[in-house]
């Protein structure tokens, strides 16, 4: 910006020329009289055809009793005409009009500004002129405050309107959410999950009839899901009728043999009611998809190393399988209380039935595997006894040939020998006189051979 008095450049923000010390006053950016002043200044500039001297302006002001001082004032059109009539010459006054921003007019008026106690054409500025300047500034300040107050009131109105709009939006949103929630609740209550939960609530209150009807309604809605079946089974468990609870799952599985969820629910039921021995029966004959899904509960039966049948000699049977194996040979069902398999089982002469079960890592027993074996050792012929029947003149001993696996028994009075008769251990001295000697062989399995008889007469 340039000084209107000396033409020197005035730095931004300074109100006094650094060369001539002349004071410069700029009308503020925001002034409620801005448009009026702009129109007046424009009219003054456009209609001015003759220069106006400062002396003429001063005399005009003195005549009207107005004091200018250091204040900046834009003359009206009538004042300009009066000054021109007095053939005054324009001096020391300049008006700059410009536009900035988006079409908003701003006016900078610079005219007749002199520092305090400076002479104008040989006359000092009086206190009255300074007082007039102060009054003008005060009026301008009041107008500015009024404009600020009006703007503040407008802002308050806008804020209140915005608050009302926000409140209305929140109310509408709340009502929308409320309606949505009520509709969602109604939909949920009629959904599968809602019906199942309603059945459980009735079950907690002990209203078994209502619970049963509600669970059946859920099953009709979606028979493939297991939740309603579980609720039905729980209802029967509380009534201490586990058989009916088991039937709930078995009937559902019969109609849906590939439904994995139902198998899992039935397994959980057996574990909860401590009937794990029924799990393997449940999974018997299931499809591969089901077995793969519940593989942790699958327990395979033990296998036997010897096919069942009849054998002519003593045999050994080995058992194998995953988990821990227990077995019995007394025709009872094997459990964890039975004999634990650790080594092959010896089969003696006779009939033996082996029953075995395997428990997996989860303690689920397999189906029971059973094999029956018969060991029949061929019966020896009647025992060989020496010497043969006859009359003897010298002392003689009687011997019996005893094959392996047998024991020999004898009598010397003609009776039939048995396991309670004399046990043959070594050669027997033939008694003097007539003797009827009878011998028999009995196997370790208790089988008896034919009896061999000899008649002896010993005379010295």
mmCIF file of N, CA, C and O in Angstrom, residues 32 34 48 51 105 123 232 318 320 325 418:
data_model
loop_
_atom_site.group_PDB
_atom_site.id
_atom_site.type_symbol
_atom_site.label_atom_id
_atom_site.label_comp_id
_atom_site.label_asym_id
_atom_site.label_seq_id
_atom_site.Cartn_x
_atom_site.Cartn_y
_atom_site.Cartn_z
ATOM 1 N N UNK A 32 -21.173 -2.857 8.952
ATOM 2 C CA UNK A 32 -22.569 -2.879 8.478
ATOM 3 C C UNK A 32 -22.883 -1.753 7.526
ATOM 4 O O UNK A 32 -23.854 -1.788 6.783
ATOM 5 N N UNK A 34 -20.898 -0.807 5.165
ATOM 6 C CA UNK A 34 -19.936 -0.977 4.068
ATOM 7 C C UNK A 34 -20.560 -0.708 2.716
ATOM 8 O O UNK A 34 -20.016 0.059 1.908
ATOM 9 N N UNK A 48 -17.689 13.754 -9.432
ATOM 10 C CA UNK A 48 -16.709 14.852 -9.247
ATOM 11 C C UNK A 48 -16.095 15.209 -10.589
ATOM 12 O O UNK A 48 -15.456 14.383 -11.237
ATOM 13 N N UNK A 51 -11.734 19.597 -9.176
ATOM 14 C CA UNK A 51 -10.966 19.270 -7.975
ATOM 15 C C UNK A 51 -11.461 20.080 -6.803
ATOM 16 O O UNK A 51 -11.920 21.195 -6.936
ATOM 17 N N UNK A 105 -17.972 -6.422 -2.140
ATOM 18 C CA UNK A 105 -17.289 -5.126 -2.329
ATOM 19 C C UNK A 105 -16.668 -4.680 -1.032
ATOM 20 O O UNK A 105 -17.241 -4.838 0.038
ATOM 21 N N UNK A 123 -3.080 25.766 9.958
ATOM 22 C CA UNK A 123 -3.992 25.705 11.097
ATOM 23 C C UNK A 123 -3.863 24.371 11.774
ATOM 24 O O UNK A 123 -3.800 23.334 11.141
ATOM 25 N N UNK A 232 -36.588 -82.572 23.747
ATOM 26 C CA UNK A 232 -37.538 -83.646 24.045
ATOM 27 C C UNK A 232 -36.904 -84.697 24.944
ATOM 28 O O UNK A 232 -37.502 -85.152 25.927
ATOM 29 N N UNK A 318 -4.436 -115.343 20.225
ATOM 30 C CA UNK A 318 -3.975 -113.969 20.489
ATOM 31 C C UNK A 318 -5.066 -112.982 20.064
ATOM 32 O O UNK A 318 -5.744 -113.183 19.060
ATOM 33 N N UNK A 320 -6.087 -108.785 19.296
ATOM 34 C CA UNK A 320 -5.471 -107.520 18.895
ATOM 35 C C UNK A 320 -6.560 -106.488 18.612
ATOM 36 O O UNK A 320 -7.705 -106.837 18.309
ATOM 37 N N UNK A 325 -8.051 -104.120 25.835
ATOM 38 C CA UNK A 325 -8.921 -105.276 25.584
ATOM 39 C C UNK A 325 -9.140 -106.039 26.893
ATOM 40 O O UNK A 325 -8.193 -106.287 27.655
ATOM 41 N N UNK A 418 -10.721 -146.348 37.859
ATOM 42 C CA UNK A 418 -11.162 -144.965 37.552
ATOM 43 C C UNK A 418 -10.131 -144.002 38.134
ATOM 44 O O UNK A 418 -9.069 -144.417 38.643
#
